[in-house]
Coordinates of C-alpha atoms in Angstrom, one line a residue:
M479 CA 7.8 16.9 -22.1
E480 CA 6.4 13.4 -22.6
F481 CA 5.9 11.4 -19.5
G482 CA 4.5 7.9 -20.0
L483 CA 5.1 4.3 -19.4
T484 CA 7.6 2.2 -21.4
S485 CA 6.4 -0.8 -23.2
D486 CA 8.1 -3.0 -20.6
Q487 CA 6.2 -1.3 -17.8
K488 CA 2.9 -1.7 -19.6
M489 CA 3.7 -5.3 -20.2
M490 CA 4.6 -5.9 -16.6
Q491 CA 1.4 -4.3 -15.3
E492 CA -0.8 -6.1 -17.8
S493 CA 0.9 -9.5 -17.0
L494 CA 0.3 -8.9 -13.2
G495 CA -3.3 -7.9 -13.9
R496 CA -4.0 -11.1 -15.9
T497 CA -2.4 -13.3 -13.2
L498 CA -4.5 -11.7 -10.5
E499 CA -7.6 -12.0 -12.6
R500 CA -6.9 -15.7 -12.7
V501 CA -5.7 -16.5 -9.2
C502 CA -7.4 -13.8 -7.1
P503 CA -11.1 -13.5 -8.0
L504 CA -13.5 -12.2 -5.4
E505 CA -14.3 -15.7 -4.3
R506 CA -10.6 -16.2 -3.3
V507 CA -10.5 -12.9 -1.5
R508 CA -13.5 -13.9 0.6
K509 CA -11.7 -17.1 1.7
A510 CA -8.4 -15.4 2.6
A511 CA -7.7 -16.0 6.3
D512 CA -6.1 -13.2 8.4
G513 CA -5.5 -11.1 5.3
A514 CA -3.3 -13.7 3.7
A515 CA -3.5 -15.9 0.6
P516 CA -0.3 -18.0 0.2
D517 CA -1.3 -19.2 -3.3
V518 CA -1.8 -15.7 -4.6
L519 CA 1.5 -14.7 -3.0
K520 CA 3.3 -17.6 -4.8
A521 CA 1.8 -16.5 -8.1
I522 CA 3.0 -12.9 -7.9
A523 CA 6.4 -14.1 -6.5
E524 CA 6.8 -16.2 -9.7
L525 CA 6.4 -12.9 -11.7
G526 CA 9.1 -11.3 -9.6
V527 CA 6.8 -8.8 -7.9
T528 CA 8.1 -9.7 -4.4
G529 CA 11.6 -8.7 -5.5
I530 CA 10.6 -5.7 -7.6
L531 CA 12.9 -3.3 -5.8
V532 CA 15.6 -5.8 -4.8
P533 CA 18.7 -5.3 -7.0
E534 CA 19.5 -8.0 -9.5
E535 CA 22.7 -9.0 -7.6
F536 CA 20.5 -10.2 -4.8
G537 CA 18.0 -12.0 -7.0
G538 CA 15.4 -9.3 -7.5
L539 CA 14.2 -7.4 -10.6
G540 CA 16.1 -4.2 -9.6
L541 CA 13.3 -1.9 -10.8
R542 CA 12.3 1.5 -9.4
L543 CA 9.5 2.9 -7.3
L544 CA 7.3 3.8 -10.3
D545 CA 7.3 0.1 -11.3
A546 CA 6.3 -0.8 -7.7
A547 CA 3.5 1.7 -7.9
L548 CA 2.2 0.0 -11.1
A549 CA 2.2 -3.3 -9.2
A550 CA 0.5 -1.7 -6.2
E551 CA -2.3 -0.3 -8.5
M552 CA -3.0 -3.9 -9.7
L553 CA -3.0 -5.3 -6.2
G554 CA -5.5 -2.7 -5.2
R555 CA -7.6 -3.3 -8.2
H556 CA -8.0 -7.0 -7.3
V557 CA -8.0 -6.3 -3.5
A558 CA -5.2 -8.9 -3.3
P559 CA -4.7 -10.2 0.3
V560 CA -0.9 -10.5 0.0
P561 CA 2.0 -8.8 1.8
F562 CA 3.5 -6.1 -0.5
I563 CA 3.9 -2.6 0.9
A564 CA 6.0 -3.6 3.9
S565 CA 7.6 -6.8 2.7
S566 CA 8.4 -6.0 -0.9
V567 CA 8.9 -2.2 -0.7
M568 CA 9.6 -0.7 2.7
A569 CA 11.8 -3.6 4.2
P570 CA 14.0 -3.8 1.1
L571 CA 14.5 0.0 1.2
A572 CA 15.5 -0.3 4.9
L573 CA 18.1 -2.9 4.1
L574 CA 19.4 -1.0 1.0
G575 CA 19.6 2.3 2.9
A576 CA 20.8 1.3 6.3
G577 CA 21.9 -2.4 6.2
S578 CA 25.4 -3.7 6.1
Q579 CA 26.6 -5.8 3.2
A580 CA 26.2 -8.9 5.3
Q581 CA 22.6 -8.0 6.2
K582 CA 21.7 -7.4 2.6
E583 CA 23.2 -10.7 1.5
R584 CA 21.3 -12.5 4.4
Y585 CA 17.8 -11.0 3.9
L586 CA 17.3 -9.6 0.4
P587 CA 17.5 -12.8 -1.7
N588 CA 14.8 -14.4 0.4
L589 CA 12.6 -11.3 0.4
A590 CA 13.0 -11.3 -3.4
T591 CA 11.6 -14.8 -3.7
G592 CA 8.8 -14.3 -1.2
E593 CA 10.2 -17.0 1.0
L594 CA 10.8 -14.4 3.7
I595 CA 8.0 -12.1 4.8
A596 CA 8.9 -8.8 6.6
G597 CA 6.5 -6.8 8.6
V598 CA 7.3 -3.1 9.2
A599 CA 6.6 -1.2 12.5
L600 CA 7.0 2.5 12.1
S601 CA 3.5 3.9 12.5
E602 CA 4.5 6.2 15.3
H603 CA 6.9 8.0 12.9
A604 CA 4.5 8.2 9.9
A605 CA 1.0 8.7 11.5
G606 CA 2.0 10.3 14.8
A607 CA 2.6 9.1 18.4
R608 CA -0.2 7.4 20.3
A609 CA -0.6 7.1 24.0
K610 CA 1.4 4.2 25.5
A611 CA 3.0 3.4 22.1
G612 CA 6.6 3.7 21.2
V613 CA 9.8 1.6 21.2
A614 CA 13.0 2.3 23.1
A615 CA 16.3 0.8 22.2
K616 CA 19.1 0.1 24.7
N617 CA 22.1 -2.1 24.5
G618 CA 20.8 -4.0 21.5
K619 CA 17.4 -4.7 23.0
L620 CA 14.0 -3.2 22.4
S621 CA 11.2 -2.4 24.9
G622 CA 7.8 -0.9 24.4
K623 CA 4.9 -1.2 22.0
A624 CA 4.5 -0.8 18.2
L625 CA 1.0 -0.4 16.7
F626 CA -0.4 -0.9 13.3
V627 CA 2.4 -3.1 12.0
L628 CA 2.1 -3.6 8.3
D629 CA 2.2 -7.1 6.6
F630 CA 1.9 -8.6 10.1
A631 CA 0.5 -12.0 9.4
G632 CA 3.0 -14.7 8.5
A633 CA 5.9 -12.2 9.0
D634 CA 9.3 -14.0 9.7
I635 CA 11.0 -10.8 10.7
F636 CA 10.0 -7.2 11.6
V637 CA 11.8 -4.0 10.7
V638 CA 11.1 -1.8 13.7
A639 CA 11.8 2.0 14.1
D640 CA 12.6 3.1 17.6
A641 CA 11.6 6.4 19.2
F642 CA 14.8 8.2 17.9
G643 CA 14.5 7.0 14.3
G644 CA 16.9 4.0 14.6
L645 CA 16.0 0.9 12.6
H646 CA 16.2 -2.7 13.9
I647 CA 15.5 -6.2 12.6
V648 CA 13.6 -8.4 15.0
D649 CA 13.0 -12.2 14.5
A650 CA 9.3 -13.0 14.8
E651 CA 10.1 -15.8 17.2
A652 CA 12.4 -13.7 19.4
K653 CA 12.2 -14.2 23.2
G654 CA 10.1 -11.5 24.9
L655 CA 8.2 -10.5 21.7
E656 CA 4.4 -10.6 22.0
R657 CA 2.5 -10.5 18.7
T658 CA -1.2 -9.6 18.6
A659 CA -3.3 -9.3 15.4
L660 CA -5.4 -6.1 15.2
P661 CA -8.8 -6.3 13.5
T662 CA -9.4 -3.4 11.1
I663 CA -12.1 -2.6 8.6
D664 CA -10.0 -4.1 5.8
A665 CA -10.1 -7.9 5.8
T666 CA -7.5 -8.0 2.9
R667 CA -4.7 -6.5 5.0
A668 CA -3.0 -8.1 8.0
I669 CA -2.2 -5.5 10.7
G670 CA -0.9 -6.2 14.2
E671 CA 0.7 -4.9 17.4
L672 CA 4.1 -5.8 18.8
N673 CA 5.0 -5.7 22.5
F674 CA 8.7 -5.8 23.3
D675 CA 10.2 -6.9 26.6
A676 CA 13.9 -6.6 26.3
V677 CA 13.9 -8.3 22.9
D678 CA 17.1 -8.9 21.0
A679 CA 17.3 -6.7 17.9
E680 CA 19.8 -6.4 15.1
P681 CA 20.4 -2.7 14.3
L682 CA 20.5 -1.3 10.8
S683 CA 23.1 1.3 11.5
E684 CA 24.5 2.7 8.2
N685 CA 22.1 5.7 7.9
P686 CA 18.8 4.8 9.6
Q687 CA 17.1 8.2 9.7
A688 CA 17.4 8.7 5.9
A689 CA 16.3 5.1 5.3
L690 CA 13.3 5.6 7.6
D691 CA 12.2 8.8 5.7
R692 CA 12.4 6.9 2.4
M693 CA 10.5 4.0 3.8
V694 CA 7.6 6.3 4.8
D695 CA 7.6 8.2 1.5
A696 CA 7.6 5.0 -0.5
G697 CA 4.9 3.5 1.6
R698 CA 2.7 6.5 1.1
V699 CA 3.1 6.4 -2.6
M700 CA 2.2 2.6 -2.6
L701 CA -0.9 3.3 -0.6
A702 CA -2.0 6.0 -3.0
A703 CA -1.4 3.7 -6.0
D704 CA -3.4 1.0 -4.2
T705 CA -6.3 3.4 -3.8
L706 CA -6.0 4.3 -7.5
G707 CA -6.4 0.7 -8.5
A708 CA -9.3 0.0 -6.0
G709 CA -11.1 3.2 -7.0
G710 CA -10.8 2.4 -10.7
R711 CA -12.3 -1.0 -10.2
M712 CA -15.2 0.5 -8.2
I713 CA -16.0 2.9 -11.0
E714 CA -16.0 0.1 -13.5
K715 CA -18.4 -1.9 -11.3
A716 CA -20.7 1.2 -10.9
V717 CA -20.8 1.8 -14.7
D718 CA -21.5 -1.9 -15.4
Y719 CA -24.3 -1.9 -12.8
A720 CA -25.8 1.3 -14.2
K721 CA -25.9 -0.4 -17.7
E722 CA -27.9 -3.4 -16.3
R723 CA -30.1 -2.1 -13.5
K724 CA -33.5 -0.9 -14.8
Q725 CA -35.9 1.5 -13.1
F726 CA -39.1 2.9 -14.7
G727 CA -38.4 0.7 -17.7
R728 CA -35.0 2.1 -18.4
V729 CA -31.5 1.3 -17.4
I730 CA -30.4 3.7 -14.6
G731 CA -27.3 4.7 -16.6
S732 CA -29.7 6.5 -19.0
F733 CA -30.6 9.0 -16.3
Q734 CA -28.6 12.2 -16.4
A735 CA -28.1 12.2 -12.6
V736 CA -26.4 8.7 -12.7
K737 CA -24.3 9.6 -15.8
H738 CA -23.0 12.7 -13.9
L739 CA -22.1 10.6 -10.9
C740 CA -20.0 8.2 -13.0
A741 CA -18.4 11.0 -15.0
E742 CA -17.5 12.9 -11.9
M743 CA -15.8 9.9 -10.4
I744 CA -13.6 9.4 -13.4
A745 CA -12.8 13.1 -13.7
E746 CA -11.7 13.2 -10.0
L747 CA -9.7 9.9 -10.0
E748 CA -7.9 10.0 -13.3
P749 CA -5.7 13.0 -12.5
C750 CA -4.4 11.1 -9.4
R751 CA -2.6 8.8 -11.8
A752 CA -0.2 11.5 -13.0
L753 CA 0.3 12.7 -9.4
I754 CA 1.2 9.2 -8.2
W755 CA 3.4 8.5 -11.2
Y756 CA 5.3 11.7 -10.6
A757 CA 5.7 11.1 -6.9
A758 CA 7.2 7.7 -7.6
Y759 CA 9.4 9.1 -10.3
A760 CA 10.6 11.9 -8.0
F761 CA 11.4 9.3 -5.3
D762 CA 14.3 8.0 -7.5
E763 CA 15.1 11.0 -9.6
F764 CA 14.6 14.1 -7.4
P765 CA 15.1 13.1 -3.7
D766 CA 14.6 16.7 -2.6
Q767 CA 11.0 16.5 -3.8
A768 CA 10.3 13.0 -2.6
R769 CA 8.7 13.8 0.8
R770 CA 6.3 16.5 -0.4
M771 CA 5.3 14.7 -3.6
A772 CA 4.6 11.5 -1.7
A773 CA 2.6 13.4 0.8
H774 CA 0.6 15.3 -1.9
A775 CA -0.1 12.0 -3.7
K776 CA -1.3 10.2 -0.7
A777 CA -3.4 13.1 0.7
H778 CA -5.2 13.9 -2.5
T779 CA -5.7 10.4 -3.6
S780 CA -7.1 9.5 -0.1
E781 CA -9.7 12.3 -0.4
V782 CA -10.6 11.3 -4.0
G783 CA -10.7 7.6 -3.1
T784 CA -13.2 8.3 -0.3
F785 CA -15.4 10.2 -2.8
V786 CA -15.2 7.4 -5.4
A787 CA -15.9 4.7 -2.8
R788 CA -19.0 6.5 -1.5
T789 CA -20.3 7.5 -4.9
A790 CA -19.8 4.1 -6.5
T791 CA -21.7 2.6 -3.6
E792 CA -24.5 5.1 -4.1
V793 CA -24.8 4.2 -7.8
H794 CA -25.5 0.6 -6.7
G795 CA -28.3 1.8 -4.5
G796 CA -29.1 -0.7 -1.7
M797 CA -27.2 -3.5 -3.5
G798 CA -24.0 -1.6 -2.8
F799 CA -24.2 -2.5 0.9
T800 CA -24.7 -6.2 0.4
D801 CA -22.1 -8.8 0.8
L802 CA -23.4 -10.5 -2.4
L803 CA -21.7 -7.8 -4.6
G804 CA -18.6 -7.6 -2.4
L805 CA -18.2 -3.9 -3.2
H806 CA -17.3 -3.4 0.4
Y807 CA -13.9 -5.1 0.0
W808 CA -12.8 -2.2 -2.2
F809 CA -14.6 0.4 -0.1
K810 CA -12.9 -0.8 3.1
R811 CA -9.5 -1.1 1.4
I812 CA -9.7 2.5 0.3
G813 CA -10.6 3.4 3.9
F814 CA -7.5 1.6 5.2
D815 CA -5.2 3.2 2.6
R816 CA -6.5 6.6 3.7
Q817 CA -5.4 6.2 7.3
A818 CA -2.3 4.0 7.1
L819 CA 1.0 5.9 7.4
G820 CA -0.9 9.1 8.2
G821 CA -4.3 10.5 7.3
P822 CA -4.7 13.4 4.8
E823 CA -4.3 16.0 7.6
K824 CA -1.0 14.5 8.9
V825 CA 0.6 14.0 5.5
R826 CA -0.4 17.5 4.4
H827 CA 1.3 18.8 7.6
D828 CA 4.4 16.8 6.6
A829 CA 4.3 18.4 3.1
A830 CA 4.2 21.8 4.7
V831 CA 7.1 21.0 6.9
A832 CA 9.1 19.7 3.9
Q833 CA 8.5 23.1 2.2
G834 CA 9.5 25.0 5.3
W835 CA 6.1 26.5 5.8
V836 CA 5.7 25.2 9.4
G837 CA 7.9 23.7 12.0
N838 CA 8.0 20.0 12.9

């Protein structure tokens, strides 16, 4: 069996990579405020990335999750401070899976163009419940608190999961909604907290539980792909540095110990690509495998990403910890990817549940 990318997929990924190389250098990432860079968002929207999963009838590209994973890899590679996982992947999936025709026609075209930004609040379902967090729905109104809302900054609407798996759309300016930005280690991502006090909400009522599960699975695959891109860039930076930095009259890359560090990083990270590709492929082609494959891809890539981030920093020696090199942007992004939507232990538990090995 041959499993590889089509020429169109390769072209799409290379085109996005070239665009990000031009509009999102490290200097631009440093200046991004609150994890947002509107000019970078505009550039990727012009390529259709914001509507990558939105069907063509609603103005999107109508592509599949594997294509979205290729885009996520590029965004991670360039530590791009733009909304994507929630606004361009999870929110469209919520509308497509649980929204009415009228809701699809109202929201999807603007999500596809990037004119509408959607945050997603479902951390309690993906990462586990936290004390004093959780959202209750009653008579069309939401009350409670949602933590670690993805794509928080600049969001016009939020897709919110209540305690029983129901999905709701909330206007960002709705009366009774309090929004608070949450600082995290990753300055390239905008995360926040929502407090609801009898806030009017629009239910997505077609099949919310199934849509919620697919949102979580897709989000985990995107985070794994993002780590793949970020880790690959860290390895390239480490190898380049090892070829330039001299010690005892020789470049440090000539020392066997440093060679082994670089080779081991590649040997660990590269197999993650096939795992992520298959998880994304299974999401569309083999739904019965989607949950466990997404969990395996995220859990394993999270562990490998942590190893790569630490090792690449060690190859740089003391310089790896300086802001001058900016290596920490990739290091911290990988750290965020590891914990968002469930750390390795939680997603491995979910994989075991999906295979019937343990109870919920």
